[in-house]
Amino acid sequence: MARYVLRRALQSLYAVLMLLLIVFAMTRLTGDPTNQYLPLSASPQARADFAALHGFNDPYYVQFIHYVSDLAHGDFGQSLFKQRPAMEVALEAFPITLTLAFFTMSIALVLSIVLGSLAAMRPNGLFDRMISPLTIFTASAPTFWVALVAIFVFAMMLGWVPTSGMGTPVHWILPVCVLVLTPLGVLTQVVRSSMVSSLSAPYAKTALAKGASDARVVFVHALRNSLLPLITIAGVQATGLVNGAVVIETIFGFPGIGKVMIDSIRDRDFSLTIACILLAAVVVYAMNVAIDIMYARLDPRVQIGGEARR
Amino acid sequence: MLSKTPLLEIDNLVVDFETPGGTFNAVRGISLCLEQGGSHAIIGESGSGKSVTASAIMSLIDSPPGHVCGGDIRFQGRSILSMPRAERRRLYGRHIAMVFQDPAAHLNPVYPVGWQIAEVCRIHGRPAGEAKRSAIALMDRVGIGDAARRYHAFPHQFSGGQRQRIMIAMAMALRPELLIADEPTTALDVTVQAQILELIRELQQENGSALLLITHDLGVAADIARTVSVMRRGEFVEEGTIADVFVAPRHSYTQKLLEARTSSRPQVTTADAEVLLEVKDVSIDYGSVRAVSDVSLQLRHNEVLCVVGESGSGKSTIANAILRLREITSGSICYRGADIHKLGRAELDAYHRAVQAVFQDPFGSLNPRMSVFDIICEPWSIQRSVLPKSEWRQRSVELMESVGLTAGDLGKYPSEFSGGQRQRIAIARALALQSEIIVCDEAVSALDMTVQGQIISLLQEIRARMGVALLFITHDLTLVRNFADRVIVMKAGEIVEQGSTEDVFSNPKHGYTKMLLAACPVPDPVVQQERRNAAKVASGGNQGAHALARGA
Amino acid sequence: MANRLRTRQALGATLLASAVVLGFGAPALAQQNDAITVVQEQEPDTLDPCELTKKNVGMVIRENIVETVTEINQQTGKVDPRLAESWSTIDDTTWRFKLRPGVKFHDGKPLNAAAFIQAFKRMMDPNLSCSNRVLYFEGMGVDLTAVDDLTVDVKTPQPSPIMPVLMSMVGIESPATDAHTLVRNPVGTGPYRLVEWASGRSITTERNPDYWGEKPQVGKVTYVFREEPAVRAAMVANGEADISPVIAPQDATNKDTDHSYLNSETVRLRFDIGKPPLDDIRVREAINYALDRQAMLGTVFSASWQPAKNMVMPTINGYNDAVPFWPYDPDKARALIAEARAAGVPVDNEILLIVNNGSPGGTEAPTVMIEMLKDAGLNVRLQILESAEFYKFFYKPFGDGQPANILFESHDNNSGDAGFTLVGKYASWGGTSKLNDAEVDSEIKRGLAATDPERGEIFRDVFKKVHDMAVDAVLYHQTTDTRIGPRITYTPTAATNQELQISQIQFK
């Protein structure tokens, strides 16, 4: 297992280097940050000085070499706007996003398994007919709109929760609830359809022939098989969340990584953009490894690292 | 037998399926009575309704679309159909158990096999520790070696035969009064099949269970059942003791079934014909595993050469090497004296034209998105020089007719055909380039018995009319007897015996050939009984069977 | 994109506004006694005193934590004392500032000439990217010397008559401030001192008990940050915040809490005056006559904006009220274009209307303007550009071969003096000026060297001159909407765009 993780890490190092090159090229192509950073009335001299100070006049390859050699020394550069080490800014924002993603995915997974399984037990039954349109709605409703409606109803009309902010646990309720809707909708549909096929699989008949109850067939025999597609899709959803739920972070004033990344792109704060992307790449790598390991745990036929489970 | 109440009574059972095309009457009023400890076989081809009958007993009919709409099923006098669900659940697994056809699919892939066996005991109220102990004992009893350790292994880590043993262990865990076995040995190699049947018989005797066997294989039925019902289109067309039905079949369908197995073949002499294909000392490695070792064979013009062996014997590997789908490690394969690995581009094209293939899976080998016309014309569109496009239609109609299909079928898609028809299409495609050799790799193994017979007749006819040579690869010895000119028997990558069909069958020299012949059930209960006893002696009795099973 | 954004905002505004109207605004978090919460658009990047002219920084620290040397009076446009008690000229190039005695920094150090000089030198250090220097002092060569403990002489190579105005941009921080990096913990002399900056969440300040001036009413301030304007408006309505200095115009629906004020920004169309057909004054006049400035208010621009005739607000020194508004006269516009065409001016040449993506008015405003110009007989095409591309047209050096264009721009001057505006927009050396007129240049130079009242007179003349030349089409003074909760009173001014003096806030 450890060898597998290490090998995947080495493989992803190459991917990260390529990513770095692409991102670096792209951030440089979007234009000189001088105009963005300095006020409109700054003199041409001030502009030139600023560009020279930050090396924006050097050829791109020189800038890249400087950057990579700094990286090799653990220096991710200075955030141009915040005047602080870029990685420090990114790392400060990250735990918030991770916490948000963790709660959201936990709730979405538990609920989607329960709802999807119940819907799959009687395909086209009453519950299924009720759940399917709902999941399609929550999976496709624009988050921005849902967030504002939620603030209107739960913060302003009912006064149950504050509009925004992240001071107390109560502050987390609304953003997590809004954020959970999309993955919940998507995952419930995944659970439902894979449960339907698992329940009609031959091994489900075997279980019935053993005298197993419906609940046992659903939650013991079919569920474990249905978790495989669920994990795949949940991984995609979680990756999206970890890379920042920008809209939610912006509306509710959660200073997460998504907001930092979007702001840094808008401000052409190169070092910060790249620091965020590197961090995201590491997390995506870790999640992929975790998903692979989970896959192997759930399905004995899956091998990781070329080591068959005997 | 104190009780007069039969163990199982099926009373005028009717099962319908709602399909988009209307109601399909799967079972049309069959009745059956099975005494305690009895063994009964329902014989029929796929679609005859025999498996639906078994599903009805187990309440496993998918509803919708299927539903029982008439009759009754009684177990020990109580109606299963009108029982509350909870009560029915107490019956299944404990008093009535079932062994399914395809153990690979019927075992849950994500749980250890031991857990799955123990689950039966736990569902019916045994404590977990006791359930585990009896699961290990059961695994040991059905011949899974090192049971305590293998308890934790998963289904995919077992062979097909072992998986069926596990299914049987699961079914027999609580010594049920009734065991239903639905095609328990289909898709297993012939020697494994014999072992599994033996195991079922032993366990049935040990536990005093009654057996209801569902099969399409007359040999299997003859091997294990005392009474038989022949089912066709949802009805029993003939019933009786196995001896009566096999010796003196009254219904024409039963007669036809029996004939399909015993028809004789036209004799063609090919001994001195030109050698088309010569395989010399060929070895093939899969990584570090030697799949084929020093195999040599010759295929002559217009000859039917059958290669027989169980899975893993290397017979399909040889076929793939001849088709150049797999590289050989050493040796040579010559076509009309020229090494096929040293051919120029034009010669290679000619070789690919001359050697065509028909594969086992008629579902997988035809592109579902291409019409039959496109499928048949595909070789011509690849080898442009063969036939001008203006003649494609004419020629494809001829080919379709020569394999017993019509010109009207050309516009259809593979999904609109049955398995046998698809195999006819595959044969038509193989004939499109006026090939000299057709390699048939388990070409009829997936088909029903009567359809098998039809396809074999077709191949014989084509051989006689078009003068092609057939390299026929199969695991089923009974097919070979009436069809092949020469037989090659392979085991573990080596040829153990070869010779004319007559010689091999009447005077087998190698022990393995003898065992294959003995293991193959014959649709004659008396003969089968004798052969079974002979096989037991030959392999050293039960223990020998278990030893074999461990290797299976 | 801009379109969708506006729709979104409009939707949010409607929802949240109706909540207020329906009286659902029950306070979720009751504020205790003398503490208030301010909800801002964006969290500041630093809190460094040398960045206090940057909006996000200034809103928190300017005149609250760090005080400036002088201060612009928003009512009169004059310069008031702050940390400097008085000032006077010694000679043409030297100003003498006398500091207020008895003032202490939050760390207990005294305010004196040395502290002033150190803070100024820190700001001028080219290794620190202080926006105060970049904006106002770059290349000026200012030299400060202490005369006594509270007196500083400020000497410049050239006469600098507006030095007292410039000193309103200079904050003085404690001499203990790190000289090498921009700081996040400013120590100044102001009525409030920093308690905590929980990065990403909030900034907290409290009343400075040792403040030299009048004791303000508010005891504690929490600054929070929400980018979404509908949420900021909702927070004040819900009682979670007491003031949101900036809300969206479409959210400003409650007369009791929402106030709009001139924010010192002015928008105009800049003409590419050197390129035909815009080199012809008849064409430039025609454009001014063709624009129906009144009709665009409340439709494509915010209804609270005010039509403008100078590029600065009325309170700015140099504003010329005698300049007439351009009337809407489409017939005259058509006639002028016809006349120019007859005189051989290539009026059919295509002119680009360059608009920065995301500027006020979205795509609708420029589209409407183009229709008006087409009606006059001009051939104008809309070009909406991302910032990086927009700046290539906006800033000098203007690339060779840029097509004749009209550029929609926004300009901000709350310094109290029109000098910056005139240089930037009309002098031949101005960074965003297309005009190259010797007479205007020399007038601007003369004005910059002069002191009031002569200075104001000269600037007024320049405004009149560029109006008569139809150098541009000055359009509107922009306004900002602010929402102030029921607990407090505060009167927003143009300075509210740059600072929020907590000491001006009172409880009801």
XYZ file of N, CA and C in Angstrom, chain A residues 48-232:
555
model
N 6.736 51.482 -15.022
C 7.973 50.829 -15.433
C 8.716 50.297 -14.205
N 8.791 51.118 -13.138
C 9.488 50.699 -11.932
C 8.839 49.453 -11.337
N 7.516 49.475 -11.316
C 6.786 48.365 -10.725
C 7.061 47.071 -11.486
N 7.001 47.171 -12.826
C 7.236 45.991 -13.650
C 8.654 45.476 -13.435
N 9.614 46.408 -13.350
C 11.002 46.001 -13.182
C 11.191 45.320 -11.828
N 10.577 45.901 -10.792
C 10.728 45.354 -9.438
C 10.256 43.899 -9.374
N 9.178 43.582 -10.072
C 8.628 42.237 -10.004
C 9.040 41.351 -11.173
N 9.934 41.834 -11.987
C 10.478 41.009 -13.063
C 9.515 40.748 -14.198
N 8.482 41.564 -14.343
C 7.530 41.314 -15.426
C 8.092 41.659 -16.793
N 9.243 42.330 -16.806
C 9.844 42.677 -18.097
C 10.772 41.582 -18.612
N 11.157 40.640 -17.712
C 12.048 39.572 -18.149
C 11.329 38.697 -19.166
N 12.132 38.011 -20.029
C 11.483 37.038 -20.925
C 10.758 35.978 -20.083
N 9.709 35.395 -20.670
C 8.896 34.448 -19.907
C 9.718 33.292 -19.363
N 10.655 32.776 -20.206
C 11.390 31.601 -19.735
C 12.244 31.938 -18.519
N 12.765 33.178 -18.473
C 13.548 33.581 -17.304
C 12.657 33.630 -16.065
N 11.453 34.187 -16.251
C 10.510 34.239 -15.132
C 10.174 32.834 -14.646
N 10.019 31.913 -15.604
C 9.655 30.550 -15.228
C 10.788 29.869 -14.462
N 12.015 30.057 -14.975
C 13.164 29.436 -14.302
C 13.288 29.975 -12.877
N 13.139 31.283 -12.736
C 13.178 31.864 -11.390
C 12.134 31.227 -10.499
N 10.942 31.097 -11.076
C 9.840 30.600 -10.268
C 10.085 29.163 -9.823
N 10.503 28.313 -10.790
C 10.696 26.909 -10.454
C 11.843 26.743 -9.467
N 12.910 27.535 -9.635
C 14.016 27.375 -8.699
C 13.599 27.846 -7.304
N 12.760 28.873 -7.242
C 12.235 29.282 -5.942
C 11.384 28.173 -5.325
N 10.563 27.557 -6.184
C 9.706 26.458 -5.716
C 10.541 25.358 -5.110
N 11.634 25.026 -5.805
C 12.496 23.951 -5.341
C 13.027 24.266 -3.944
N 13.141 25.540 -3.619
C 13.591 25.925 -2.274
C 12.418 26.132 -1.324
N 11.250 25.698 -1.760
C 10.089 25.821 -0.880
C 9.512 27.219 -0.851
N 9.931 28.052 -1.786
C 9.417 29.426 -1.820
C 8.386 29.524 -2.930
N 7.145 29.705 -2.554
C 6.084 29.756 -3.551
C 5.831 31.177 -4.032
N 6.676 32.084 -3.631
C 6.536 33.456 -4.105
C 5.665 34.280 -3.181
N 5.652 35.558 -3.489
C 4.938 36.517 -2.672
C 3.642 36.862 -3.381
N 2.540 36.917 -2.641
C 1.307 37.391 -3.235
C 1.422 38.885 -3.474
N 1.245 39.254 -4.734
C 1.439 40.647 -5.131
C 0.468 41.567 -4.399
N -0.750 41.107 -4.255
C -1.771 41.970 -3.675
C -1.731 41.967 -2.159
N -1.561 40.782 -1.604
C -1.653 40.687 -0.154
C -0.317 40.940 0.506
N 0.761 40.990 -0.310
C 2.080 41.270 0.241
C 2.438 40.264 1.324
N 2.045 39.018 1.086
C 2.373 37.951 2.030
C 2.790 36.748 1.224
N 3.476 35.781 1.853
C 3.830 34.571 1.107
C 2.569 33.917 0.536
N 2.642 33.560 -0.752
C 1.453 33.063 -1.446
C 0.928 31.789 -0.792
N 1.840 30.868 -0.416
C 1.399 29.594 0.137
C 0.717 29.812 1.487
N 1.213 30.808 2.228
C 0.596 31.102 3.522
C -0.873 31.502 3.323
N -1.116 32.345 2.323
C -2.487 32.779 2.039
C -3.338 31.581 1.639
N -2.789 30.744 0.754
C -3.551 29.594 0.262
C -3.846 28.619 1.404
N -2.846 28.376 2.243
C -3.028 27.408 3.329
C -4.013 27.919 4.384
N -4.093 29.226 4.509
C -5.022 29.809 5.464
C -6.464 29.569 5.008
N -6.673 29.646 3.683
C -8.031 29.515 3.150
C -8.464 28.050 3.058
N -7.487 27.160 2.970
C -7.804 25.783 2.628
C -8.628 25.032 3.661
N -8.291 25.133 4.955
C -9.069 24.374 5.947
C -10.557 24.692 5.902
N -10.894 25.932 5.606
C -12.306 26.316 5.553
C -13.004 25.547 4.440
N -12.358 25.537 3.264
C -12.932 24.812 2.138
C -13.044 23.324 2.443
N -11.980 22.773 3.057
C -11.999 21.344 3.363
C -13.122 21.012 4.337
N -13.295 21.848 5.354
C -14.357 21.613 6.326
C -15.720 21.660 5.642
N -15.886 22.685 4.819
C -17.143 22.847 4.083
C -17.402 21.605 3.221
N -16.366 21.174 2.507
C -16.500 20.028 1.614
C -16.786 18.760 2.411
N -16.131 18.624 3.565
C -16.302 17.423 4.376
C -17.751 17.289 4.851
N -18.273 18.353 5.451
C -19.648 18.293 5.942
C -20.620 18.065 4.786
N -20.398 18.788 3.705
C -21.296 18.676 2.566
C -21.321 17.254 2.024
N -20.128 16.683 1.817
C -20.080 15.353 1.217
C -20.623 14.303 2.182
N -20.336 14.459 3.472
C -20.841 13.469 4.433
C -22.363 13.436 4.392
N -22.964 14.605 4.469
C -24.428 14.673 4.461
C -24.970 14.144 3.138
N -24.351 14.576 2.035
C -24.838 14.169 0.721
C -24.758 12.648 0.564
N -23.661 12.053 1.050
C -23.497 10.605 0.892
C -24.559 9.849 1.689
N -24.708 10.201 2.960
C -25.649 9.470 3.807
C -27.070 9.603 3.249
N -27.448 10.849 2.968
C -28.814 11.066 2.480
C -29.049 10.393 1.130
N -28.059 10.490 0.236
C -28.274 9.946 -1.102
C -28.399 8.426 -1.041
N -27.654 7.788 -0.125
C -27.746 6.324 -0.011
C -29.139 5.938 0.472
N -29.615 6.660 1.485
C -30.935 6.326 2.018
C -32.022 6.581 0.970
N -32.004 7.794 0.395
C -33.062 8.158 -0.553
C -32.984 7.307 -1.816
N -31.762 7.129 -2.346
C -31.584 6.368 -3.578
C -32.025 4.921 -3.396
N -31.675 4.344 -2.230
C -32.051 2.950 -1.987
C -33.558 2.815 -1.879
N -34.174 3.743 -1.142
C -35.625 3.668 -0.992
C -36.309 3.788 -2.357
N -35.784 4.693 -3.189
C -36.380 4.869 -4.519
C -36.187 3.622 -5.368
N -35.037 2.950 -5.197
C -34.735 1.794 -6.042
C -35.540 0.565 -5.636
N -36.011 0.543 -4.377
C -36.739 -0.646 -3.931
C -38.020 -0.834 -4.716
N -38.663 0.277 -5.063
C -39.877 0.193 -5.878
C -39.717 1.140 -7.057
N -39.005 0.713 -8.106
C -38.829 1.617 -9.254
C -40.203 2.033 -9.787
N -40.346 3.303 -10.041
C -41.607 3.886 -10.527
C -42.721 3.856 -9.481
N -42.361 3.492 -8.255
C -43.341 3.574 -7.181
C -43.544 5.022 -6.770
N -44.396 5.222 -5.767
C -44.754 6.583 -5.363
C -43.520 7.362 -4.919
N -42.715 6.740 -4.060
C -41.542 7.427 -3.518
C -40.566 7.783 -4.640
N -40.365 6.822 -5.539
C -39.462 7.051 -6.660
C -39.939 8.219 -7.507
N -41.233 8.252 -7.760
C -41.780 9.339 -8.585
C -41.645 10.682 -7.894
N -41.695 10.672 -6.563
C -41.537 11.924 -5.835
C -40.082 12.370 -5.836
N -39.188 11.401 -5.637
C -37.771 11.710 -5.453
C -37.104 12.134 -6.757
N -37.451 11.455 -7.857
C -36.723 11.711 -9.101
C -36.792 13.171 -9.557
N -37.976 13.767 -9.642
C -38.002 15.180 -10.060
C -37.263 16.077 -9.068
N -37.372 15.733 -7.779
C -36.684 16.538 -6.767
C -35.174 16.514 -6.958
N -34.643 15.309 -7.205
C -33.195 15.215 -7.364
C -32.746 15.923 -8.631
N -33.557 15.826 -9.666
C -33.182 16.521 -10.899
C -33.171 18.026 -10.642
N -34.141 18.486 -9.859
C -34.184 19.915 -9.544
C -32.966 20.326 -8.721
N -32.687 19.600 -7.649
C -31.574 20.032 -6.800
C -30.240 19.889 -7.526
N -30.147 18.918 -8.434
C -28.888 18.743 -9.149
C -28.675 19.856 -10.161
N -29.757 20.482 -10.605
C -29.585 21.437 -11.690
C -29.919 22.875 -11.295
N -30.502 23.090 -10.119
C -30.839 24.461 -9.740
C -29.562 25.274 -9.552
N -29.541 26.501 -10.090
C -28.330 27.316 -9.952
C -28.067 27.667 -8.481
N -26.857 27.390 -8.041
C -26.505 27.571 -6.636
C -26.727 29.009 -6.186
N -26.401 29.940 -7.058
C -26.527 31.351 -6.702
C -27.971 31.681 -6.302
N -28.867 31.229 -7.143
C -30.279 31.502 -6.921
C -30.760 30.836 -5.636
N -30.396 29.545 -5.494
C -30.813 28.798 -4.305
C -30.288 29.493 -3.046
N -29.047 29.957 -3.103
C -28.444 30.591 -1.936
C -29.231 31.839 -1.543
N -29.581 32.657 -2.517
C -30.311 33.887 -2.194
C -31.712 33.586 -1.685
N -32.356 32.603 -2.297
C -33.688 32.222 -1.814
C -33.583 31.707 -0.376
N -32.542 30.914 -0.122
C -32.362 30.359 1.224
C -32.139 31.482 2.236
N -31.333 32.470 1.878
C -31.106 33.606 2.788
C -32.426 34.318 3.047
N -33.180 34.530 1.969
C -34.458 35.225 2.091
C -35.398 34.480 3.042
N -35.524 33.167 2.806
C -36.511 32.404 3.571
C -36.023 32.142 5.005
N -34.826 31.606 5.138
C -34.421 31.103 6.462
C -33.768 32.168 7.336
N -33.124 33.169 6.703
C -32.489 34.198 7.521
C -33.423 35.379 7.728
N -34.107 35.801 6.661
C -34.884 37.034 6.777
C -36.327 36.773 7.181
N -36.997 35.825 6.519
C -38.398 35.585 6.853
C -38.542 34.878 8.184
N -37.794 33.775 8.339
C -37.970 32.951 9.528
C -36.998 33.332 10.640
N -35.876 33.926 10.251
C -34.909 34.347 11.250
C -34.250 33.206 12.013
N -34.213 32.013 11.411
C -33.626 30.862 12.097
C -32.110 30.928 12.140
N -31.530 31.427 11.061
C -30.067 31.414 10.937
C -29.617 32.785 10.454
N -28.363 33.124 10.715
C -27.851 34.397 10.191
C -27.711 34.350 8.669
N -27.688 35.517 8.044
C -27.596 35.560 6.582
C -26.284 34.988 6.076
N -25.209 35.294 6.789
C -23.907 34.930 6.244
C -22.867 35.007 7.339
N -21.619 34.753 6.958
C -20.538 34.799 7.929
C -20.210 33.414 8.439
N -19.115 33.309 9.219
C -18.745 31.979 9.683
C -18.305 31.992 11.141
N -18.978 32.770 11.956
C -18.560 32.893 13.345
C -18.843 31.650 14.194
N -20.078 31.196 14.196
C -20.471 30.094 15.073
C -20.932 28.918 14.236
N -21.119 27.732 14.848
C -21.619 26.583 14.082
C -22.930 26.896 13.361
N -23.763 27.740 13.962
C -25.037 28.084 13.321
C -24.795 28.709 11.950
N -23.706 29.448 11.826
C -23.401 30.094 10.560
C -23.146 29.097 9.431
N -22.787 27.869 9.799
C -22.447 26.882 8.767
C -23.689 26.219 8.183
N -24.803 26.319 8.893
C -25.977 25.538 8.480
C -26.414 25.881 7.063
N -26.620 27.164 6.827
C -27.180 27.564 5.533
C -26.242 27.240 4.366
N -24.963 27.660 4.443
C -24.088 27.338 3.313
C -23.982 25.842 3.052
N -23.872 25.041 4.111
C -23.741 23.594 3.890
C -25.018 23.048 3.258
N -26.169 23.521 3.759
C -27.430 23.029 3.194
C -27.557 23.387 1.715
N -27.158 24.590 1.366
C -27.247 24.996 -0.039
C -26.258 24.194 -0.864
N -25.068 24.048 -0.317
C -24.003 23.363 -1.045
C -24.322 21.880 -1.245
N -25.061 21.297 -0.301
C -25.298 19.864 -0.337
C -26.280 19.490 -1.452
N -27.062 20.460 -1.911
C -28.145 20.121 -2.835
C -27.651 19.488 -4.128
N -26.651 20.096 -4.752
C -26.188 19.572 -6.041
C -25.646 18.144 -5.904
N -24.644 17.922 -5.029
C -24.173 16.538 -4.902
C -25.277 15.589 -4.451
N -26.159 16.047 -3.596
C -27.238 15.172 -3.138
C -28.098 14.714 -4.320
N -28.465 15.653 -5.177
C -29.284 15.317 -6.337
C -28.572 14.342 -7.245
N -27.315 14.670 -7.559
C -26.557 13.826 -8.480
C -26.364 12.437 -7.882
N -25.936 12.407 -6.613
C -25.608 11.117 -6.009
C -26.858 10.254 -5.783
N -27.964 10.883 -5.441
C -29.186 10.092 -5.254
C -29.545 9.398 -6.562
N -29.395 10.120 -7.665
C -29.692 9.492 -8.955
C -28.741 8.344 -9.240
N -27.466 8.545 -8.878
C -26.487 7.472 -9.100
C -26.835 6.258 -8.251
N -27.119 6.499 -6.964
C -27.448 5.384 -6.069
C -28.697 4.669 -6.582
N -29.694 5.445 -6.972
C -30.922 4.835 -7.428
C -30.657 3.924 -8.617
N -29.971 4.448 -9.637
C -29.825 3.631 -10.843
C -28.907 2.443 -10.590
N -27.851 2.616 -9.792
C -26.993 1.449 -9.583
C -27.661 0.460 -8.642
N -28.504 0.958 -7.727
C -29.238 0.033 -6.866
C -30.249 -0.765 -7.683
N -30.889 -0.105 -8.640
C -31.848 -0.827 -9.477
C -31.152 -1.976 -10.188
N -29.941 -1.704 -10.706
C -29.278 -2.793 -11.430
C -28.725 -3.836 -10.457
N -28.242 -3.381 -9.291
C -27.755 -4.370 -8.312
C -28.892 -5.261 -7.826
N -30.065 -4.667 -7.638
C -31.186 -5.436 -7.101
C -31.699 -6.458 -8.114
N -31.436 -6.203 -9.404
C -31.876 -7.191 -10.383
C -30.735 -8.123 -10.763
N -29.585 -7.973 -10.099
C -28.449 -8.844 -10.397
C -28.724 -10.247 -9.848
N -28.089 -11.265 -10.449
C -28.327 -12.639 -9.996
C -28.046 -12.830 -8.506
N -27.006 -12.160 -7.973
C -26.694 -12.424 -6.565
C -27.808 -11.945 -5.635
N -28.617 -10.981 -6.101
C -29.749 -10.553 -5.279
C -30.784 -11.674 -5.220
N -30.922 -12.398 -6.331
C -31.841 -13.545 -6.333
C -31.322 -14.630 -5.394
N -30.004 -14.845 -5.436
C -29.435 -15.842 -4.537
C -29.795 -15.501 -3.095
N -29.648 -14.216 -2.762
C -29.929 -13.799 -1.395
C -31.390 -14.065 -1.048
N -32.290 -13.768 -1.987
C -33.712 -14.028 -1.730
C -33.950 -15.519 -1.548
N -33.242 -16.309 -2.361
C -33.411 -17.758 -2.264
C -32.896 -18.295 -0.936
N -32.020 -17.520 -0.286
C -31.541 -17.929 1.037
C -32.550 -17.579 2.114
N -33.582 -16.810 1.739
C -34.569 -16.381 2.718
C -34.279 -15.022 3.318
N -33.395 -14.257 2.659
C -33.061 -12.940 3.200
C -34.240 -11.985 3.047
N -34.352 -11.048 3.999
C -35.430 -10.062 3.926
C -35.092 -9.016 2.868
N -36.113 -8.260 2.442
C -35.886 -7.216 1.435
C -34.836 -6.233 1.919
N -34.933 -5.828 3.183
C -33.987 -4.850 3.710
C -32.572 -5.410 3.638
N -32.432 -6.690 3.947
C -31.109 -7.296 3.919
C -30.566 -7.329 2.490
N -31.431 -7.661 1.549
C -31.003 -7.707 0.150
C -30.549 -6.304 -0.286
N -31.326 -5.290 0.110
C -31.018 -3.928 -0.324
C -29.760 -3.410 0.365
N -29.745 -3.463 1.684
C -28.683 -2.753 2.395
C -27.423 -3.581 2.621
N -27.516 -4.907 2.468
C -26.315 -5.708 2.624
C -25.778 -6.137 1.261
N -26.647 -6.730 0.452
C -26.138 -7.315 -0.787
C -26.002 -6.302 -1.919
N -27.051 -5.520 -2.153
C -27.017 -4.625 -3.308
C -26.193 -3.374 -3.016
N -26.311 -2.857 -1.801
C -25.682 -1.565 -1.501
C -24.176 -1.589 -1.733
N -23.532 -2.612 -1.205
C -22.079 -2.652 -1.292
C -21.635 -2.637 -2.761
N -22.380 -3.324 -3.619
C -22.045 -3.311 -5.041
C -22.340 -1.953 -5.668
N -23.363 -1.278 -5.151
C -23.733 0.019 -5.723
C -22.796 1.123 -5.286
N -22.002 0.861 -4.251
C -21.128 1.927 -3.748
C -20.026 2.272 -4.740
N -19.702 1.338 -5.627
C -18.579 1.589 -6.533
C -18.839 2.771 -7.464
N -19.961 2.768 -8.212
C -20.228 3.961 -9.025
C -20.436 5.205 -8.158
N -21.018 5.004 -6.976
C -21.253 6.147 -6.092
C -19.937 6.824 -5.733
N -18.955 6.007 -5.393
C -17.674 6.583 -4.987
C -17.033 7.343 -6.136
N -17.147 6.776 -7.334
C -16.557 7.447 -8.490
C -17.156 8.844 -8.654
